Amino acid sequence: MSTHAKTAAKPAKPSRVGAVANWVDERAGIATAAKKQVRKVFPDHWSFMLGEIALWSFVVLLLTGVFLSLWFKPGMGEVIYDGSYEQLRGLHMSEAYASTLEISFDVRGGLLMRQMHHWAAMLFIAAMFVHLMRVFLTGAFRKPRELNWMIGGVLLLLGILEGFAGYSLPDDLLSGTGLRIADGLVKATPIVGTYMSFFMFGGEFPGDVIVPRLYIVHVLLIPGLLLALIGAHMMLLVYQKHTQWPGPGKTEENVVGYPMLPIYAAKAGGYFFIVFGVTALLGGLVSINPVWRYGPYNPAEVTAGSQPDWYMGVAEGLLRIFPGWETEIFGVTISWNVMLPGQIFPMLILGGTLLYPFIEQWITGDKREHHLLQRPRNAPNRTAFLAAMMSLYGLLWAAGGNDILAILFNLNLNHITYFMRVAVFVIPPIVFWLTRRWCISLQRHDHEKLLHGYETGVIMRSPEGAYSERHLPISEAEAYYITAQEPEKVYELPAETDMNGVANRKARAMKLRARMSKYWFGDNVPRPTREELEAARLHAEHELAQHDPDGHQHLPAGGYTGSHELDGHPVDGHQFDGRHSVEGEELRKH
Amino acid sequence: MRLLTARLAARRRSRLAGPIVLLLGLLLTGGAYALLSPAQAESTGSDTDDVAKGRELFLVGCSSCHGKNGEGVVDKNGDNYGPSLVGVGAAAVDFQVGTGRMPMANPSQQAPVKRVAYNDEEISQLAAFVASLGPGPAIPDAEKYDPESIPEDERQEAIVRGGEFFRTNCTACHNFAASGGALPDGKYAPSLLGVEPRHVYEAMLTGPQQMPVFSDDVLEPEQKRDIIAYLQSIEEQPKYGGTTLGSYGPVAEGMVAWIGGIGVLVGFAVWIASHTARSSRKGTKA
């Protein structure tokens, strides 16, 4: 297998596997196509594996979903249950619910598959969220990856819709209640709402067509779209190459990492089994959506603790805390209390998410290609924006579970609602401000480390009795990592009139842009210049060479070249005490 | 026989004779009491003696809020400080005091379950006194609420019926698994798990705290019993799907998905990425 052979290779007798591969290659020509791909390089960082969780849980969803579809009957025809679950035997229910009970109690492994399917769905969407957060925080959505960002956003939306469709299929009390809310959201559309609802349910809610319709959406339409878009997402990833963290030898033009085969395939393949294993453990040990306890859906019934799955929790929270505003015009009621939180806000959130790369591009004016990632602290506004959004998300999420919070923590349900109504306006700005300042102080800290070295934790006392902390230069690799940022430029307001005295018509938008750009970059700590770094290096050299009371000298004067053996290492203090030479000194290894 | 008496007589001066006779006497009285006392307790439901004793207990423990004659207390603003107990019946007392809800430790939105403050005799005396204030539901007989009294061959059907009644009337507040739910203004529907069948029955009958009254016209006694049978059956059923996470619905499931799912998987991602591949393989010379 050596690729550096000095002599011409002689074809050995192919192994059996090789012979099969050869047979296929001679007919389908896969070797040429695969040659490039198997050597595709993936950089190594844990945050690059978050999207993989989503991918692998999608595979688990496909596998378990196929199993479930063999037994599930997507019908709303009334049957009398006569399966093994005693508490419901003899009850009238829909075919969908009866077959869900059959899968849970009478199909071998059925309950495990059902629970794995549901847990995998929860993980699928959660993993898409954390992957999105990673991409957002590191600026991986910047040119040329805006399109892939948008595909990702659509995937997330489709995943949520797919999850909701699946939640509604078993036709138990909980899923019926969820559908009733969906019905309410549709009906809140002014004028056409009722028609849309009747169209959707084939008559008055609940009707007898919604389950078969959602079934086709759930097993064919959305999975097909998901597969196609996942394919597009990954093809763009292959085409555009992976982003990477800055570091020595890592540039905008290369990707440093391991090839697909054998290393990355082993890592990614192994990760699939871990995802599968975690899902199987959850499915086997932790009950999820115990449909037998909810009972068959009956529009006259409802249960406390009726909640959507977590990814709809935000919509639920919005709906729960929204004031009960309604307007009546010409006998038509416009339900702002449902339309705004249920239709308008989700659209705004989706639109904002999809368009974010372009919004940021407009503010920063940055149209360059980026393949090196940005550290979250180096884009304080972006990081702070996400943190604020996360706090808003968390608040709304908690508002969606307000009754559970009330019962578990002995709180007043109404107080939670009133608190949330104020908190969603107050807390995100506070979080934004705090995170922004935090990022900027981290930048300052980086700046300090570059110019004055890192804090060794060694306190020295001078003969006069003054105390000072020793600093040592950071390693070159770290210095490279910290300084690897693109220079940034605050957008300058163009002149209000051009040289002929004609007023610039876009002046207003430009003013806004200039103001935002100033806010975006204005407080960033600029990268140290070459001169500053040079001065810092000389200073470090001086500092290290200074302690020389009895001939021991840490460094020959002027000999410091910026790679002292202590650079970037923790020290224990003896190196400075003037009685020890550093030569042969055991440094702490941690 | 004569031999036995003769032998007993011979030993009548034995040292053990005294204690044995004493022991026998105690057993006899104790046994007789145990045999006769339940009948006595039932018959004293309206016994004037019990009412008088109940009144004494009431004056000490209850009258500060409910008034000396159970007529209720109205505060300065005209609000109800303690409601009138005229006509609430013995069942209400047995429920409120028997579950420790009454007497309340402090005024609050709702009386929580506490350690029971009175013993069974005192509770029945209090119940007799309150029942004497006006006609109300009496403490039910065991066969009314005890699911055991349903014939074996009808029990499964009764449980299914009870489930339907439960989902129609109870789950909206008490949750699908009877694990409790929140109500407005800090009120709540408590968990029904581990509650004695008699108390569940009495609660339906008397409508304590926020609960509506499910009178015998609304839910017939057998239907109440079916609900209790259903509650018992879901409490006793195995945890089919694994740990139930408190049976609070999807909120707890979402938390597990994030902490136990994504949290663990991200941990594994960190682990995988931190184990970098070795650069030298077997057979390759560096």
mmCIF file of N, CA and C in Angstrom, chain A residues 111-177:
data_model
loop_
_atom_site.group_PDB
_atom_site.id
_atom_site.type_symbol
_atom_site.label_atom_id
_atom_site.label_comp_id
_atom_site.label_asym_id
_atom_site.label_seq_id
_atom_site.Cartn_x
_atom_site.Cartn_y
_atom_site.Cartn_z
ATOM 1 N N LEU A 111 -42.378 -1.288 20.800
ATOM 2 C CA LEU A 111 -42.311 -0.124 21.695
ATOM 3 C C LEU A 111 -40.914 0.494 21.679
ATOM 4 N N LEU A 112 -39.909 -0.385 21.651
ATOM 5 C CA LEU A 112 -38.528 0.120 21.579
ATOM 6 C C LEU A 112 -38.341 0.941 20.309
ATOM 7 N N MET A 113 -38.843 0.426 19.186
ATOM 8 C CA MET A 113 -38.692 1.142 17.912
ATOM 9 C C MET A 113 -39.443 2.472 17.959
ATOM 10 N N ARG A 114 -40.648 2.437 18.516
ATOM 11 C CA ARG A 114 -41.426 3.680 18.614
ATOM 12 C C ARG A 114 -40.674 4.711 19.439
ATOM 13 N N GLN A 115 -40.164 4.257 20.584
ATOM 14 C CA GLN A 115 -39.492 5.212 21.474
ATOM 15 C C GLN A 115 -38.179 5.690 20.867
ATOM 16 N N MET A 116 -37.467 4.790 20.183
ATOM 17 C CA MET A 116 -36.223 5.218 19.518
ATOM 18 C C MET A 116 -36.535 6.247 18.444
ATOM 19 N N HIS A 117 -37.610 5.986 17.693
ATOM 20 C CA HIS A 117 -37.998 6.904 16.617
ATOM 21 C C HIS A 117 -38.273 8.294 17.201
ATOM 22 N N HIS A 118 -38.989 8.307 18.289
ATOM 23 C CA HIS A 118 -39.353 9.596 18.889
ATOM 24 C C HIS A 118 -38.119 10.290 19.488
ATOM 25 N N TRP A 119 -37.291 9.526 20.193
ATOM 26 C CA TRP A 119 -36.083 10.145 20.762
ATOM 27 C C TRP A 119 -35.174 10.646 19.651
ATOM 28 N N ALA A 120 -35.052 9.863 18.589
ATOM 29 C CA ALA A 120 -34.190 10.288 17.490
ATOM 30 C C ALA A 120 -34.714 11.575 16.872
ATOM 31 N N ALA A 121 -36.050 11.716 16.823
ATOM 32 C CA ALA A 121 -36.625 12.948 16.268
ATOM 33 C C ALA A 121 -36.264 14.144 17.143
ATOM 34 N N MET A 122 -36.360 13.935 18.467
ATOM 35 C CA MET A 122 -35.998 15.023 19.385
ATOM 36 C C MET A 122 -34.529 15.404 19.198
ATOM 37 N N LEU A 123 -33.677 14.376 19.052
ATOM 38 C CA LEU A 123 -32.245 14.641 18.906
ATOM 39 C C LEU A 123 -31.937 15.266 17.557
ATOM 40 N N PHE A 124 -32.649 14.821 16.523
ATOM 41 C CA PHE A 124 -32.435 15.325 15.163
ATOM 42 C C PHE A 124 -32.561 16.845 15.154
ATOM 43 N N ILE A 125 -33.654 17.325 15.708
ATOM 44 C CA ILE A 125 -33.895 18.767 15.654
ATOM 45 C C ILE A 125 -32.962 19.498 16.623
ATOM 46 N N ALA A 126 -32.746 18.903 17.799
ATOM 47 C CA ALA A 126 -31.830 19.542 18.754
ATOM 48 C C ALA A 126 -30.433 19.642 18.149
ATOM 49 N N ALA A 127 -29.996 18.583 17.442
ATOM 50 C CA ALA A 127 -28.665 18.599 16.840
ATOM 51 C C ALA A 127 -28.585 19.648 15.740
ATOM 52 N N MET A 128 -29.683 19.811 14.975
ATOM 53 C CA MET A 128 -29.677 20.858 13.955
ATOM 54 C C MET A 128 -29.512 22.222 14.616
ATOM 55 N N PHE A 129 -30.155 22.377 15.773
ATOM 56 C CA PHE A 129 -30.038 23.652 16.476
ATOM 57 C C PHE A 129 -28.597 23.912 16.932
ATOM 58 N N VAL A 130 -27.969 22.917 17.559
ATOM 59 C CA VAL A 130 -26.616 23.180 18.058
ATOM 60 C C VAL A 130 -25.641 23.362 16.893
ATOM 61 N N HIS A 131 -25.899 22.634 15.791
ATOM 62 C CA HIS A 131 -25.064 22.800 14.597
ATOM 63 C C HIS A 131 -25.215 24.226 14.057
ATOM 64 N N LEU A 132 -26.457 24.688 14.007
ATOM 65 C CA LEU A 132 -26.710 26.055 13.549
ATOM 66 C C LEU A 132 -26.008 27.066 14.454
ATOM 67 N N MET A 133 -26.047 26.810 15.752
ATOM 68 C CA MET A 133 -25.403 27.754 16.668
ATOM 69 C C MET A 133 -23.896 27.784 16.437
ATOM 70 N N ARG A 134 -23.320 26.600 16.190
ATOM 71 C CA ARG A 134 -21.874 26.542 15.932
ATOM 72 C C ARG A 134 -21.540 27.345 14.673
ATOM 73 N N VAL A 135 -22.302 27.098 13.613
ATOM 74 C CA VAL A 135 -22.039 27.784 12.349
ATOM 75 C C VAL A 135 -22.193 29.288 12.532
ATOM 76 N N PHE A 136 -23.198 29.662 13.305
ATOM 77 C CA PHE A 136 -23.456 31.085 13.522
ATOM 78 C C PHE A 136 -22.326 31.733 14.317
ATOM 79 N N LEU A 137 -21.969 31.093 15.431
ATOM 80 C CA LEU A 137 -20.992 31.707 16.326
ATOM 81 C C LEU A 137 -19.612 31.835 15.703
ATOM 82 N N THR A 138 -19.266 30.916 14.797
ATOM 83 C CA THR A 138 -17.926 30.948 14.224
ATOM 84 C C THR A 138 -17.894 31.672 12.886
ATOM 85 N N GLY A 139 -19.048 32.203 12.476
ATOM 86 C CA GLY A 139 -19.075 32.927 11.205
ATOM 87 C C GLY A 139 -18.914 32.021 10.002
ATOM 88 N N ALA A 140 -19.257 30.739 10.141
ATOM 89 C CA ALA A 140 -19.083 29.813 9.029
ATOM 90 C C ALA A 140 -20.128 30.009 7.943
ATOM 91 N N PHE A 141 -21.094 30.895 8.185
ATOM 92 C CA PHE A 141 -22.140 31.140 7.187
ATOM 93 C C PHE A 141 -21.725 32.220 6.203
ATOM 94 N N ARG A 142 -20.545 32.820 6.414
ATOM 95 C CA ARG A 142 -20.152 33.943 5.564
ATOM 96 C C ARG A 142 -19.824 33.440 4.161
ATOM 97 N N LYS A 143 -19.674 34.364 3.237
ATOM 98 C CA LYS A 143 -19.390 34.011 1.862
ATOM 99 C C LYS A 143 -18.273 32.978 1.819
ATOM 100 N N PRO A 144 -18.344 31.903 1.088
ATOM 101 C CA PRO A 144 -19.358 31.571 0.082
ATOM 102 C C PRO A 144 -20.455 30.641 0.587
ATOM 103 N N ARG A 145 -20.703 30.609 1.879
ATOM 104 C CA ARG A 145 -21.594 29.567 2.394
ATOM 105 C C ARG A 145 -22.993 30.074 2.748
ATOM 106 N N GLU A 146 -23.384 31.227 2.235
ATOM 107 C CA GLU A 146 -24.712 31.756 2.581
ATOM 108 C C GLU A 146 -25.813 30.818 2.109
ATOM 109 N N LEU A 147 -25.598 30.230 0.924
ATOM 110 C CA LEU A 147 -26.625 29.354 0.358
ATOM 111 C C LEU A 147 -26.811 28.123 1.245
ATOM 112 N N ASN A 148 -25.693 27.572 1.703
ATOM 113 C CA ASN A 148 -25.786 26.385 2.549
ATOM 114 C C ASN A 148 -26.428 26.715 3.892
ATOM 115 N N TRP A 149 -26.185 27.933 4.345
ATOM 116 C CA TRP A 149 -26.853 28.380 5.564
ATOM 117 C C TRP A 149 -28.368 28.373 5.362
ATOM 118 N N MET A 150 -28.801 28.869 4.215
ATOM 119 C CA MET A 150 -30.240 28.925 3.960
ATOM 120 C C MET A 150 -30.818 27.524 3.818
ATOM 121 N N ILE A 151 -30.077 26.647 3.163
ATOM 122 C CA ILE A 151 -30.552 25.260 3.067
ATOM 123 C C ILE A 151 -30.701 24.677 4.465
ATOM 124 N N GLY A 152 -29.716 24.964 5.309
ATOM 125 C CA GLY A 152 -29.782 24.481 6.686
ATOM 126 C C GLY A 152 -31.013 25.010 7.406
ATOM 127 N N GLY A 153 -31.302 26.297 7.189
ATOM 128 C CA GLY A 153 -32.483 26.883 7.827
ATOM 129 C C GLY A 153 -33.762 26.203 7.381
ATOM 130 N N VAL A 154 -33.837 25.916 6.070
ATOM 131 C CA VAL A 154 -35.033 25.234 5.560
ATOM 132 C C VAL A 154 -35.100 23.807 6.118
ATOM 133 N N LEU A 155 -33.947 23.163 6.238
ATOM 134 C CA LEU A 155 -33.924 21.818 6.818
ATOM 135 C C LEU A 155 -34.482 21.831 8.235
ATOM 136 N N LEU A 156 -34.092 22.853 8.980
ATOM 137 C CA LEU A 156 -34.573 22.959 10.363
ATOM 138 C C LEU A 156 -36.090 23.122 10.388
ATOM 139 N N LEU A 157 -36.589 24.001 9.514
ATOM 140 C CA LEU A 157 -38.037 24.202 9.451
ATOM 141 C C LEU A 157 -38.739 22.902 9.072
ATOM 142 N N LEU A 158 -38.207 22.227 8.045
ATOM 143 C CA LEU A 158 -38.824 20.966 7.608
ATOM 144 C C LEU A 158 -38.779 19.929 8.718
ATOM 145 N N GLY A 159 -37.658 19.902 9.446
ATOM 146 C CA GLY A 159 -37.536 18.952 10.553
ATOM 147 C C GLY A 159 -38.615 19.184 11.594
ATOM 148 N N ILE A 160 -38.869 20.450 11.890
ATOM 149 C CA ILE A 160 -39.890 20.774 12.889
ATOM 150 C C ILE A 160 -41.274 20.364 12.387
ATOM 151 N N LEU A 161 -41.548 20.665 11.113
ATOM 152 C CA LEU A 161 -42.852 20.284 10.553
ATOM 153 C C LEU A 161 -43.005 18.761 10.537
ATOM 154 N N GLU A 162 -41.930 18.091 10.173
ATOM 155 C CA GLU A 162 -41.947 16.630 10.134
ATOM 156 C C GLU A 162 -42.219 16.069 11.528
ATOM 157 N N GLY A 163 -41.577 16.670 12.510
ATOM 158 C CA GLY A 163 -41.787 16.235 13.888
ATOM 159 C C GLY A 163 -43.236 16.449 14.309
ATOM 160 N N PHE A 164 -43.785 17.595 13.928
ATOM 161 C CA PHE A 164 -45.168 17.864 14.322
ATOM 162 C C PHE A 164 -46.125 16.889 13.647
ATOM 163 N N ALA A 165 -45.856 16.587 12.374
ATOM 164 C CA ALA A 165 -46.716 15.625 11.668
ATOM 165 C C ALA A 165 -46.661 14.269 12.370
ATOM 166 N N GLY A 166 -45.463 13.864 12.769
ATOM 167 C CA GLY A 166 -45.316 12.574 13.443
ATOM 168 C C GLY A 166 -46.016 12.558 14.792
ATOM 169 N N TYR A 167 -45.923 13.657 15.498
ATOM 170 C CA TYR A 167 -46.565 13.818 16.808
ATOM 171 C C TYR A 167 -48.081 13.656 16.676
ATOM 172 N N SER A 168 -48.620 14.054 15.524
ATOM 173 C CA SER A 168 -50.060 14.046 15.334
ATOM 174 C C SER A 168 -50.593 12.709 14.841
ATOM 175 N N LEU A 169 -49.717 11.820 14.409
ATOM 176 C CA LEU A 169 -50.196 10.582 13.780
ATOM 177 C C LEU A 169 -50.883 9.596 14.718
ATOM 178 N N PRO A 170 -50.374 9.358 15.945
ATOM 179 C CA PRO A 170 -50.968 8.258 16.731
ATOM 180 C C PRO A 170 -52.426 8.495 17.102
ATOM 181 N N ASP A 171 -52.926 9.722 16.942
ATOM 182 C CA ASP A 171 -54.323 10.018 17.213
ATOM 183 C C ASP A 171 -54.697 9.740 18.665
ATOM 184 N N ASP A 172 -53.765 9.978 19.554
ATOM 185 C CA ASP A 172 -54.076 9.880 20.971
ATOM 186 C C ASP A 172 -54.545 11.256 21.459
ATOM 187 N N LEU A 173 -54.863 11.342 22.745
ATOM 188 C CA LEU A 173 -55.421 12.588 23.278
ATOM 189 C C LEU A 173 -54.459 13.755 23.088
ATOM 190 N N LEU A 174 -53.166 13.488 23.261
ATOM 191 C CA LEU A 174 -52.186 14.557 23.146
ATOM 192 C C LEU A 174 -52.063 15.045 21.705
ATOM 193 N N SER A 175 -51.956 14.109 20.752
ATOM 194 C CA SER A 175 -51.762 14.541 19.371
ATOM 195 C C SER A 175 -53.020 15.228 18.859
ATOM 196 N N GLY A 176 -54.178 14.771 19.301
ATOM 197 C CA GLY A 176 -55.407 15.441 18.892
ATOM 198 C C GLY A 176 -55.464 16.866 19.422
ATOM 199 N N THR A 177 -55.001 17.043 20.672
ATOM 200 C CA THR A 177 -54.974 18.389 21.243
ATOM 201 C C THR A 177 -54.013 19.275 20.456
#
